[in-house]
Coordinates of C-alpha atoms and ligand atoms in Angstrom, one line a residue:
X1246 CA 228.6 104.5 -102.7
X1247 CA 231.2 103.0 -100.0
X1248 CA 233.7 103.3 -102.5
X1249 CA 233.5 106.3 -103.7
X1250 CA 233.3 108.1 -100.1
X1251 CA 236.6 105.7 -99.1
X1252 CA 238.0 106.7 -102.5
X1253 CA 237.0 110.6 -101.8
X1254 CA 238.8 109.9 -97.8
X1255 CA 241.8 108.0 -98.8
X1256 CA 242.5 110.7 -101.7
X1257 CA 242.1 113.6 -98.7
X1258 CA 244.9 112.1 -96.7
X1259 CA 247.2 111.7 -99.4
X1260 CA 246.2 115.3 -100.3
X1261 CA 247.0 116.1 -96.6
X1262 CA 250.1 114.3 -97.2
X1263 CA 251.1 115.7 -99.7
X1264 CA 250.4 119.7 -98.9
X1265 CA 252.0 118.3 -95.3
X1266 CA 255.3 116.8 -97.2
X1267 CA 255.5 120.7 -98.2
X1268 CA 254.9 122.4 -95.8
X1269 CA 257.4 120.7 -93.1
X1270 CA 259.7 121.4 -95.8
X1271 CA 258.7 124.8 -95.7
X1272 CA 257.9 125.4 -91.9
X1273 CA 257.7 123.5 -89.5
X1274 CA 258.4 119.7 -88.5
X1275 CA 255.5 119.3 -87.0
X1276 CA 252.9 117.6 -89.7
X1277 CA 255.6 114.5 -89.7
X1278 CA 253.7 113.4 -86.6
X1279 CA 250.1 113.9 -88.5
X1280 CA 251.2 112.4 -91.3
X1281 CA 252.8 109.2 -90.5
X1282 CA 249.7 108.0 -88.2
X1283 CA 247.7 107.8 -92.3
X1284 CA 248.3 105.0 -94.5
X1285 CA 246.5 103.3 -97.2
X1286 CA 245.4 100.2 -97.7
X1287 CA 243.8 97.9 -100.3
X1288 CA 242.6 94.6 -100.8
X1289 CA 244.0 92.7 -103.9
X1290 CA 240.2 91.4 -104.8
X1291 CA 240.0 95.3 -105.9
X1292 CA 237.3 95.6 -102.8
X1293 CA 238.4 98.7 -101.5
X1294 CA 239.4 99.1 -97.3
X1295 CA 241.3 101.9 -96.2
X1296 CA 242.3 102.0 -92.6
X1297 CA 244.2 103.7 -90.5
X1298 CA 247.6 102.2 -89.3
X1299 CA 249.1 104.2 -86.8
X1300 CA 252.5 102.0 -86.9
X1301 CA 253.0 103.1 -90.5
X1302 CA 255.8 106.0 -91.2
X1303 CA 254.8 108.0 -94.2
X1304 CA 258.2 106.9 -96.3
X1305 CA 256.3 103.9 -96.3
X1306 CA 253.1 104.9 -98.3
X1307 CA 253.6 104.0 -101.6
X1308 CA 252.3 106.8 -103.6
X1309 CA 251.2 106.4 -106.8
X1310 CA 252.8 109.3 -109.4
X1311 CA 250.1 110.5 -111.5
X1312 CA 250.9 111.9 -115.8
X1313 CA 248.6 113.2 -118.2
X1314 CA 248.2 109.6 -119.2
X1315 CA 245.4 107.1 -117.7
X1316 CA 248.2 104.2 -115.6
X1317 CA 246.4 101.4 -113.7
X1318 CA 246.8 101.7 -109.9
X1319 CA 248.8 99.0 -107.6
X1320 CA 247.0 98.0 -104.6
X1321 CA 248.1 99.9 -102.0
X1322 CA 249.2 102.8 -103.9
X1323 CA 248.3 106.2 -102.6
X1324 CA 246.6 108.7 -105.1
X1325 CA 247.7 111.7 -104.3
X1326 CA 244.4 114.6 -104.8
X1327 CA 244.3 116.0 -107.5
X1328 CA 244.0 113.0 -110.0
X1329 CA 241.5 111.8 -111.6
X1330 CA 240.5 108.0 -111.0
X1331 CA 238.3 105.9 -112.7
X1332 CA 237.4 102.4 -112.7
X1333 CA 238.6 100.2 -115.9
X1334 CA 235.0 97.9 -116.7
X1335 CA 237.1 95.8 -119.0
X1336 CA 240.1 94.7 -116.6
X1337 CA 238.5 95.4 -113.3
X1338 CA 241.5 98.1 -112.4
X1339 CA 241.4 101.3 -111.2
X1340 CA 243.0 103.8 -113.5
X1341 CA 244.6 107.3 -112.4
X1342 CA 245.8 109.9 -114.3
X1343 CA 246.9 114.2 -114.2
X1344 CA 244.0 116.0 -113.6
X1345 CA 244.3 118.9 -116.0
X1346 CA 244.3 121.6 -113.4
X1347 CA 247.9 122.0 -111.5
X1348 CA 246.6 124.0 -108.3
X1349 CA 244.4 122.0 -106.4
X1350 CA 242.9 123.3 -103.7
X1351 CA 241.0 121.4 -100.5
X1352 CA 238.8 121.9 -97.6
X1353 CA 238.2 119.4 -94.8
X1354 CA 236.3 120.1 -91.7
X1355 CA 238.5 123.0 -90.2
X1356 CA 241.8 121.9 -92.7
X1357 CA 242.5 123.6 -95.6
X1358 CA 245.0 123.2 -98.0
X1359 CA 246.6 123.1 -101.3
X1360 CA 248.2 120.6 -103.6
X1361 CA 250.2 121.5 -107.0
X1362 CA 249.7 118.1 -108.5
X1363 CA 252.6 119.2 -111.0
X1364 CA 255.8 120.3 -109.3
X1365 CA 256.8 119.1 -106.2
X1366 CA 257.4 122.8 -104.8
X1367 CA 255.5 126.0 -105.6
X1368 CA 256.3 129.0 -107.0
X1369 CA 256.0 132.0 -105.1
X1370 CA 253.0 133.4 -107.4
X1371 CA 251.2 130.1 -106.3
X1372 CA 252.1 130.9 -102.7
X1373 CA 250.6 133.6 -102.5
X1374 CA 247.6 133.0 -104.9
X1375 CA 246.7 130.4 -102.2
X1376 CA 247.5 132.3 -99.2
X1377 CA 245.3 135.0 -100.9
X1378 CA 242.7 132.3 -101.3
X1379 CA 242.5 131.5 -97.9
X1380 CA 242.5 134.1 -96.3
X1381 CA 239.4 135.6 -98.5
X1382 CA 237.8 131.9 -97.3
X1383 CA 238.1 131.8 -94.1
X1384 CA 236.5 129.5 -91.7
X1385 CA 233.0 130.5 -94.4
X1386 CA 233.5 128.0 -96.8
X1387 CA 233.5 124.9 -94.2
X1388 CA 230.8 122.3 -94.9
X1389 CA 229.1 119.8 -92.9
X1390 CA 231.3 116.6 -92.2
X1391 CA 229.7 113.5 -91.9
X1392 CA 230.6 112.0 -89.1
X1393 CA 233.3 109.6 -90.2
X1394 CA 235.1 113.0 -91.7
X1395 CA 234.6 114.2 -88.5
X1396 CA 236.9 110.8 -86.7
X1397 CA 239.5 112.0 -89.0
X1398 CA 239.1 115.6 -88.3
X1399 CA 240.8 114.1 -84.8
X1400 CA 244.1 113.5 -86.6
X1401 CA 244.3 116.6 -88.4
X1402 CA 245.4 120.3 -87.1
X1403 CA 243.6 122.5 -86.0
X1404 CA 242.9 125.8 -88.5
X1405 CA 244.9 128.2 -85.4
X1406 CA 248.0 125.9 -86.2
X1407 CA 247.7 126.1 -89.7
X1408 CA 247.0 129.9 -89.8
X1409 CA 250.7 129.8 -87.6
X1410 CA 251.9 128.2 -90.4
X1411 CA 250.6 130.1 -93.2
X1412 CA 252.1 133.0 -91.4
X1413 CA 255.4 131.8 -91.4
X1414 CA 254.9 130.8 -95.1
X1415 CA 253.5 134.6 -95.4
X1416 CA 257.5 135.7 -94.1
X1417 CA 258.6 133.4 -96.4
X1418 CA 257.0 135.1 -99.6
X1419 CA 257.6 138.8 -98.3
X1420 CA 257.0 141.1 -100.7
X1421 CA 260.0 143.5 -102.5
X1422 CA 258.5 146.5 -100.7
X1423 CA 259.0 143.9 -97.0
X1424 CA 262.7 143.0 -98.0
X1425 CA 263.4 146.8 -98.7
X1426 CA 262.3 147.2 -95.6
X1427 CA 264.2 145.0 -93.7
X1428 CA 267.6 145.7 -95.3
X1429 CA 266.9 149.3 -95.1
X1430 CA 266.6 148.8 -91.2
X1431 CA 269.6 146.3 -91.1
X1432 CA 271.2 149.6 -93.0
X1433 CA 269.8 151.9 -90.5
X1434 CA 270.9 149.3 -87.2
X1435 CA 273.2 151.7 -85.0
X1436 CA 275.1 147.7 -83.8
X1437 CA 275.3 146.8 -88.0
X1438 CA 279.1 145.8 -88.7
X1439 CA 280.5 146.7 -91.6
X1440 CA 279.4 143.4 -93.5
X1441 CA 276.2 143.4 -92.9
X1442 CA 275.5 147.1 -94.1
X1443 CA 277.6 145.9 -97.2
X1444 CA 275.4 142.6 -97.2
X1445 CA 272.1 144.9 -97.3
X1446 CA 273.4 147.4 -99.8
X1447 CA 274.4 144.7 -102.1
X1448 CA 270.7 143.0 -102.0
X1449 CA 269.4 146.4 -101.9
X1450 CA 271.4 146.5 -105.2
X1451 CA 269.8 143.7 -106.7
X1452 CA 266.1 144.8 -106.1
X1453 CA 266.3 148.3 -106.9
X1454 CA 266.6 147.7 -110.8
X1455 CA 263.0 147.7 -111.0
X1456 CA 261.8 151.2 -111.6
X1457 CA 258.9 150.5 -108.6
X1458 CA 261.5 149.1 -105.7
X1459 CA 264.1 152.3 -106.9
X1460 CA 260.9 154.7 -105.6
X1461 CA 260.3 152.6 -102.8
X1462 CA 263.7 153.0 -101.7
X1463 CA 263.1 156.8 -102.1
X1464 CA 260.2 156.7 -100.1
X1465 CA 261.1 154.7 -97.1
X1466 CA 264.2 157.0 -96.7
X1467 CA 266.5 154.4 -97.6
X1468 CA 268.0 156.7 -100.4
X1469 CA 269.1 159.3 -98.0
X1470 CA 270.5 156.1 -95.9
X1471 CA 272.6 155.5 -99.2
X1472 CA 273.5 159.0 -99.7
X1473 CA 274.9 159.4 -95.9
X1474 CA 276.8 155.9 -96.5
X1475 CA 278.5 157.5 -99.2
X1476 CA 279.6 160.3 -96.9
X1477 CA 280.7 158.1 -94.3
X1478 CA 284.7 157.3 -94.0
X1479 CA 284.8 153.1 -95.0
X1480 CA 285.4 152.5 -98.3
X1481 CA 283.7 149.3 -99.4
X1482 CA 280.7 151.2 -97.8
X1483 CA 281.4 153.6 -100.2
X1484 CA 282.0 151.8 -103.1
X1485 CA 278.6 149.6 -102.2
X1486 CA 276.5 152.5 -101.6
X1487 CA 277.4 153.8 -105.2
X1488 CA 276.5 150.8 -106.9
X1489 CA 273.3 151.0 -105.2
X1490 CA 272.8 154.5 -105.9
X1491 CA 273.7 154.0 -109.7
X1492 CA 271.6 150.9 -109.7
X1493 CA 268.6 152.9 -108.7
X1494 CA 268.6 156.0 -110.5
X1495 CA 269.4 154.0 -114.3
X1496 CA 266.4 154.7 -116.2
X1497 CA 264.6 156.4 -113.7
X1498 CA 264.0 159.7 -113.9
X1499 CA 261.9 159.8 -111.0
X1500 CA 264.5 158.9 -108.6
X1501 CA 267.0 160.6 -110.7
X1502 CA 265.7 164.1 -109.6
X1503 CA 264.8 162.5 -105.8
X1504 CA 268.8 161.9 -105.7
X1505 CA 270.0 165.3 -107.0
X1506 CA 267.5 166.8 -104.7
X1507 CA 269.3 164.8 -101.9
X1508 CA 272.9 166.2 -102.6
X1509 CA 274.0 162.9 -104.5
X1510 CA 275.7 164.6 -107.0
X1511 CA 277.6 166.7 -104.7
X1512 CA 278.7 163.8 -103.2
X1513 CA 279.7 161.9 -106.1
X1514 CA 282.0 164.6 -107.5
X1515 CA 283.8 165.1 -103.9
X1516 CA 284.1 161.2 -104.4
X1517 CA 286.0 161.1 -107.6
X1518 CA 287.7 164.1 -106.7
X1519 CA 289.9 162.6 -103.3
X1520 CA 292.3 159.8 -103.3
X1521 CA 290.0 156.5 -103.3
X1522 CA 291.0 152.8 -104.7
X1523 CA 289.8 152.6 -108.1
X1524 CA 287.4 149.9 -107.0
X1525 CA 285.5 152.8 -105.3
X1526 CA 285.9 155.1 -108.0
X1527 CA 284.8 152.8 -110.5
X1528 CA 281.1 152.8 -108.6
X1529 CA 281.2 156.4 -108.3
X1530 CA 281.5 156.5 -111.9
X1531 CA 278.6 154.2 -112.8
X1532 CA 276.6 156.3 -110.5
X1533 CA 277.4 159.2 -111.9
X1534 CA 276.6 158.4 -115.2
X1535 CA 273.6 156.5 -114.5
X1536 CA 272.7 160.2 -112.5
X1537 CA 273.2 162.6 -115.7
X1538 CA 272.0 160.4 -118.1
X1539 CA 268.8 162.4 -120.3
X1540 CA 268.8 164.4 -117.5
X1541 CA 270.7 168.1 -118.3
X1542 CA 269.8 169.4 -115.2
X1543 CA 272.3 167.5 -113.6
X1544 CA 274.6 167.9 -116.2
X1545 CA 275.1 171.0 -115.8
X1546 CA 275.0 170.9 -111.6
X1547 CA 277.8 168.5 -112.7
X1548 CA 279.6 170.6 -115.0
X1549 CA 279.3 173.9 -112.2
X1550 CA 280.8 171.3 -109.4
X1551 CA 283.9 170.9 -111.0
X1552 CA 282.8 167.4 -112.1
X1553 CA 284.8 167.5 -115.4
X1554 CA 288.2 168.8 -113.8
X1555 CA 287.6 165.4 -111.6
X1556 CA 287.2 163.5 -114.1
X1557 CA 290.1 165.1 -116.3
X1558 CA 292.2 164.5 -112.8
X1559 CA 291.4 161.1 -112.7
X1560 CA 292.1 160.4 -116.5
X1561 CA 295.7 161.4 -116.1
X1562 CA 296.2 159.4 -112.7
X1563 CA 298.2 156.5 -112.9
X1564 CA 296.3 153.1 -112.0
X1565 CA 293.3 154.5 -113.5
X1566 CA 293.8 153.1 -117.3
X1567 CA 290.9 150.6 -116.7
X1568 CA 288.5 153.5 -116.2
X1569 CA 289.6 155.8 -118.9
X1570 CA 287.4 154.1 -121.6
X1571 CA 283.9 154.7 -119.2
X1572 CA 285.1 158.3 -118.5
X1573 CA 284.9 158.8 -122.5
X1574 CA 282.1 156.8 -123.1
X1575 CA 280.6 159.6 -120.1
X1576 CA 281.5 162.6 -121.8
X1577 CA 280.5 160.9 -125.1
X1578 CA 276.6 160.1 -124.4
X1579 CA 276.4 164.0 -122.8
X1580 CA 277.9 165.5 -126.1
X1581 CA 276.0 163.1 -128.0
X1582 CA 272.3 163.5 -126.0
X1583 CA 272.7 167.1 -126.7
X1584 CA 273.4 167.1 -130.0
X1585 CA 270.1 164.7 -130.5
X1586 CA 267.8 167.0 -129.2
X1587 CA 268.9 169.8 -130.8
X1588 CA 268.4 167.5 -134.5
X1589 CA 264.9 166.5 -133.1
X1590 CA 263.8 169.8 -133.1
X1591 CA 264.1 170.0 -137.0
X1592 CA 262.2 167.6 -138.5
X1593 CA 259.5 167.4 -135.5
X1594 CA 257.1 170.3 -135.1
X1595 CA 258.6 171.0 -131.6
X1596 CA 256.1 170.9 -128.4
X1597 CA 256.7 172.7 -125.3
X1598 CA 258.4 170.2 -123.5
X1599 CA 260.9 170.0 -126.3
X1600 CA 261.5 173.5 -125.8
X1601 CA 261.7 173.5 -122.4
X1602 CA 264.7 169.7 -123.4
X1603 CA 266.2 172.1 -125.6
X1604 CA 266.5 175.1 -122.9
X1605 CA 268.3 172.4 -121.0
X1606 CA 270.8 171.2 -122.5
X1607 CA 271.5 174.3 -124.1
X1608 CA 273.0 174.9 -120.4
X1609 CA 274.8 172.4 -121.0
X1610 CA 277.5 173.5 -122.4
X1611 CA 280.2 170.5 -122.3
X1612 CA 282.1 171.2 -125.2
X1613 CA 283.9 174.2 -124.6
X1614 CA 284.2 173.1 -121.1
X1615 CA 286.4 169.9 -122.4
X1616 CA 288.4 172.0 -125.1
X1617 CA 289.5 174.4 -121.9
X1618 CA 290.5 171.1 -119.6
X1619 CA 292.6 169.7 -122.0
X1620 CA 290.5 166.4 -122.9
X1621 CA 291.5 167.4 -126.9
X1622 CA 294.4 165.9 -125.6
X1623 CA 293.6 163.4 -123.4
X1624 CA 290.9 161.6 -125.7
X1625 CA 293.8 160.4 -128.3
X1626 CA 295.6 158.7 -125.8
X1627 CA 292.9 155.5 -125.8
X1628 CA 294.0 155.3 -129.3
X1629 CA 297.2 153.9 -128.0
X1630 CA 295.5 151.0 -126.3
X1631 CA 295.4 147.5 -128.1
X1632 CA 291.2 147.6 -127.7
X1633 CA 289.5 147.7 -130.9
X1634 CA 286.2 149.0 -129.4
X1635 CA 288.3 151.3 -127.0
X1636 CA 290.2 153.1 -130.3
X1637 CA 286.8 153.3 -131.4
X1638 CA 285.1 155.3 -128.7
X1639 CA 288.2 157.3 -128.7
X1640 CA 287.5 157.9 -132.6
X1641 CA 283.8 159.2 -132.4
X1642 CA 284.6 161.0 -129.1
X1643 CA 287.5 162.4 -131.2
X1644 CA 285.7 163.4 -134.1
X1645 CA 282.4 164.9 -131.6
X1646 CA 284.6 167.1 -129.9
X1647 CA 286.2 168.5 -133.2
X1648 CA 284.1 171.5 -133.6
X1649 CA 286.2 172.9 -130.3
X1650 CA 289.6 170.6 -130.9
X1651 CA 290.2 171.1 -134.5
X1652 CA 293.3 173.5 -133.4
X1653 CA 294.6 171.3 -130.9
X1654 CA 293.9 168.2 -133.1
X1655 CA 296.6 169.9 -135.7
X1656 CA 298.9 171.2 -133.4
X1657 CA 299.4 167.4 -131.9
X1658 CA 302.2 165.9 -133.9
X1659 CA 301.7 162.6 -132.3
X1660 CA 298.1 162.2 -133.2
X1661 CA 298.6 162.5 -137.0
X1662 CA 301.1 159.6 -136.6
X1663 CA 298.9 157.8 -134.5
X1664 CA 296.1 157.5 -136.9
X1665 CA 297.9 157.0 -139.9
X1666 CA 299.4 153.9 -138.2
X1667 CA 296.4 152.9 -137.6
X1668 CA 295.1 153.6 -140.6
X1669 CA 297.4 151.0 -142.3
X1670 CA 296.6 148.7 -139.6
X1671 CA 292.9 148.7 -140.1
X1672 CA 293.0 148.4 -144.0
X1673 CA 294.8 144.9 -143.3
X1674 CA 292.4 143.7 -141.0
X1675 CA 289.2 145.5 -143.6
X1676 CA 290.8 142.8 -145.7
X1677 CA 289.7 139.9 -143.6
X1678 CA 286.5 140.9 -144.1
X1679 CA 285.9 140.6 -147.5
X1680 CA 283.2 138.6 -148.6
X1681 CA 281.1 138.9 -145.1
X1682 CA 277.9 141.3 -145.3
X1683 CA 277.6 144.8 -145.1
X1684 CA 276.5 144.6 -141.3
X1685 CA 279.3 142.5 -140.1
X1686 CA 282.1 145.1 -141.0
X1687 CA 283.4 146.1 -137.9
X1688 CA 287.2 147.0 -139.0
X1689 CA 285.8 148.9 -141.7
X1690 CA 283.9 151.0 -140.1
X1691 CA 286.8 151.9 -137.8
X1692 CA 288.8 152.8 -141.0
X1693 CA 286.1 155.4 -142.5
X1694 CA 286.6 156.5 -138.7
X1695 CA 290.0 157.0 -139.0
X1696 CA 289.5 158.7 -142.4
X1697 CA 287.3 161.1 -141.2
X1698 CA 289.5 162.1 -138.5
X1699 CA 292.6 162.0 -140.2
X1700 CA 290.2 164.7 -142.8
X1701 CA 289.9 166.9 -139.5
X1702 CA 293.4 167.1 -138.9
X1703 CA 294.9 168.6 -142.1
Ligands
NAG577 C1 267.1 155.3 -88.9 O1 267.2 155.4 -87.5 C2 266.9 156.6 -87.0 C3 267.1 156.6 -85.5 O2 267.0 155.4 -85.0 C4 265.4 157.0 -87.3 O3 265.1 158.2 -86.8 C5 265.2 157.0 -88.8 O4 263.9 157.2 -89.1 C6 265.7 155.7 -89.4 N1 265.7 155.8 -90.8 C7 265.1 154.9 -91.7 C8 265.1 155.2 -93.1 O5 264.6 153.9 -91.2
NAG578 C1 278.6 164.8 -95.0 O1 279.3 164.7 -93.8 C2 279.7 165.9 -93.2 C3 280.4 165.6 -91.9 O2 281.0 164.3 -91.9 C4 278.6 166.8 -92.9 O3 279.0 168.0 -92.4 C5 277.8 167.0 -94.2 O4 276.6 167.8 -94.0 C6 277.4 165.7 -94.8 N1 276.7 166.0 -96.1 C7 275.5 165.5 -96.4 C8 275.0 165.9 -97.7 O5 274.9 164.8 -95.7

């Protein structure tokens, strides 16, 4: 009976121990103190003693390291809580294994606690699984201590101290929704230098991928925050509070139509329109394709705000080479999106909101748009680059926009030339792959590519 209540104490300290290692990691210095006062102690005859040594630090506690296999105790090892002990009839040993269960949770008098018997740290799911835990607990769940429990209770911190504690490990497992809120604010601070807004845009960033934060972010006001950054004069600002803004609206419609409602577009196009390093216009361009992609409404805001005379401009600057293949790949997915929903609608029996996709993008009307601006032109010109996969945007751009190029396609000496150069180039290289499977033709494919334009040209 003695044993199994000093067995049931000593396993309680070294569960304090343990949850107190973690938690001065974690928060606060102060357990060292509580700790270090608790050691245990064994007699070799296997006649169990534990005392209290107050001269002990707690490096010196030799803790015994539980696995999911039964290992026999040393006298004087610690079990930490959370194991399961037994006594080994045949050899007289105490025996100590895993116990199953990773989470351990303890009450003592007015401590509570948890132990993950597995890892030496938790995760931030078991965080806040516990603090959840304890809070729905509360002081209710305290039993009766006898009154030897109630000696030790001496040594151990009071509940106030630990709820101090707790809170500081709640700070520490802030929600996305808390973070938000704080960088928004640092975003918002009237004092914020430049690199700190940039620092909060760029975790901003980060979090917003997830469809929920992005409509946080709407909510909280931090999206108008964004969209008056990008109207402000410094340009890493700029640049940072496009990437955010492109970040946010990817994939979600939601915000997409949150943004556009908040003059982002506008924005974007005045953006990509003045004289800005191409770091900054490279982030205006993610954002604004992020913005109008499924979404024709703002395509065609896009198209009415001069968006593809920007973009045009910007093709033919110098310095901007590195950009030209995303500005195709943009015009590309619209011409491309359109031309999808339009197909759906003949092989599906088409609802109302099909009708109502359909009535969209039929204001969209990129094509003749791009024939006007000059981009027949402009869209060969990646041909000349050494990329395979940039020749080949430049190819099904090409041969998209060659319902309204077809004239201008024939009249360009230099294009003819250009992909019957190719042409010879890519049957070498076709060669190469002779004998792979079907799927793994890549050169090939950009030769029937070639042949299908050079078919548009003559
Ligand atoms: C930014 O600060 C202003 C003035 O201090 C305040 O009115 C506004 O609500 C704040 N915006 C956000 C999104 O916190
Ligand atoms: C952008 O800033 C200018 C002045 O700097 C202001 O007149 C304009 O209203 C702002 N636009 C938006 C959409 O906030």
């Amino acid at each position: 009976m003695s044993a199994v209540f000093q067995e049931q104490r000593s396993g309680r300290r070294v569960a304090l121990l343990t949850v107190c290692i973690l938690l001065v990691r974690l928060a606060s210095a102060n357990y060292e103190k509580a700790v270090s006062a608790l050691t245990v102690v064994e007699s070799v005859n296997g006649d169990e003693e534990a005392h209290v040594d107050d001269e002990v630090d707690s490096e010196d506690v030799e803790v015994f390291q539980p696995t999911s296999q039964w290992q026999t105790l040393r006298p004087g090892q610690a079990v930490p809580a959370g194991s399961h002990v037994r006594l080994n009839l045949q050899t007289g040993h105490r025996e100590a294994k895993l116990d199953e269960e990773v989470l351990k949770y303890w009450s003592d008098g007015k401590r509570q606690g948890i132990v993950n018997t597995k890892a030496s740290s938790f995760t931030t799911e078991e965080l806040k699984k516990a603090l959840k835990k304890f809070k729905e607990e509360g002081v209710e769940s305290l039993h009766q201590d006898s009154q030897k429990e109630a000696e030790l209770k001496s040594q151990f911190r009071p509940l106030e101290e630990l709820k101090k504690d707790m809170a500081q490990l709640d700070l520490m497992v802030e929600t996305d929704f808390q973070v938000m809120s704080r960088l928004v604010a640092q975003l918002n601070r009237s004092v914020a230098t430049v690199e700190e807004r940039v620092a909060a845009l760029l975790d901003l960033e980060y979090l917003v991928h997830q469809v929920d934060n992005a409509r946080d972010l709407v909510s909280m006001g931090g999206m108008k925050l964004v969209i008056d950054t990008l109207n402000g004069t410094h340009l890493q600002l700029q640049e940072s509070a496009a990437f955010v803004l492109g970040s946010a609206v990817s994939s979600n419609p939601q915000v997409q139509v949150s943004a556009v409602e908040a003059g982002a577009l506008q924005m974007l196009v005045t953006l990509l329109a003045t004289d800005r390093p191409i770091s900054v216009k490279k982030k205006v361009l993610f954002a604004i394709s992020s913005l109008l992609r499924n979404f024709p409404f703002a395509q065609s805001h896009f198209l009415k705000l001069g968006g593809v005379q920007a973009l045009g401009d910007l093709f033919r600057a110098p310095g901007s080479e590195g950009l030209r293949v995303r500005m195709v790949t943009l015009l590309y997915d619209m011409i491309v999106e359109k031309e999808l929903v339009s197909q759906a609608g003949l092989d599906t029996i088409p609802d109302s909101t099909h009708q109502e996709r359909l009535r969209q993008y039929n204001q969209v009307s990129l094509l003749p748009l791009l024939a006007e601006q000059g981009w027949c032109g402009l869209v060969p010109q990646l041909l000349l680059t050494p990329e395979h996969d940039w020749r080949e945007k430049a190819l099904r751009t090409l041969l998209a926009m060659s319902s309204h190029c077809g004239l201008a396609y024939r009249q360009d000496p230099g294009l003819g030339h250009a992909l019957s150069a190719l042409r010879q180039q890519y049957q070498e290289l076709a060669l190469s792959e002779e004998g792979l499977a079907e799927e793994d033709w890549y050169f090939r494919e950009i030769l029937e590519l070639l042949d299908s334009a050079l078919l548009k040209i003559h």
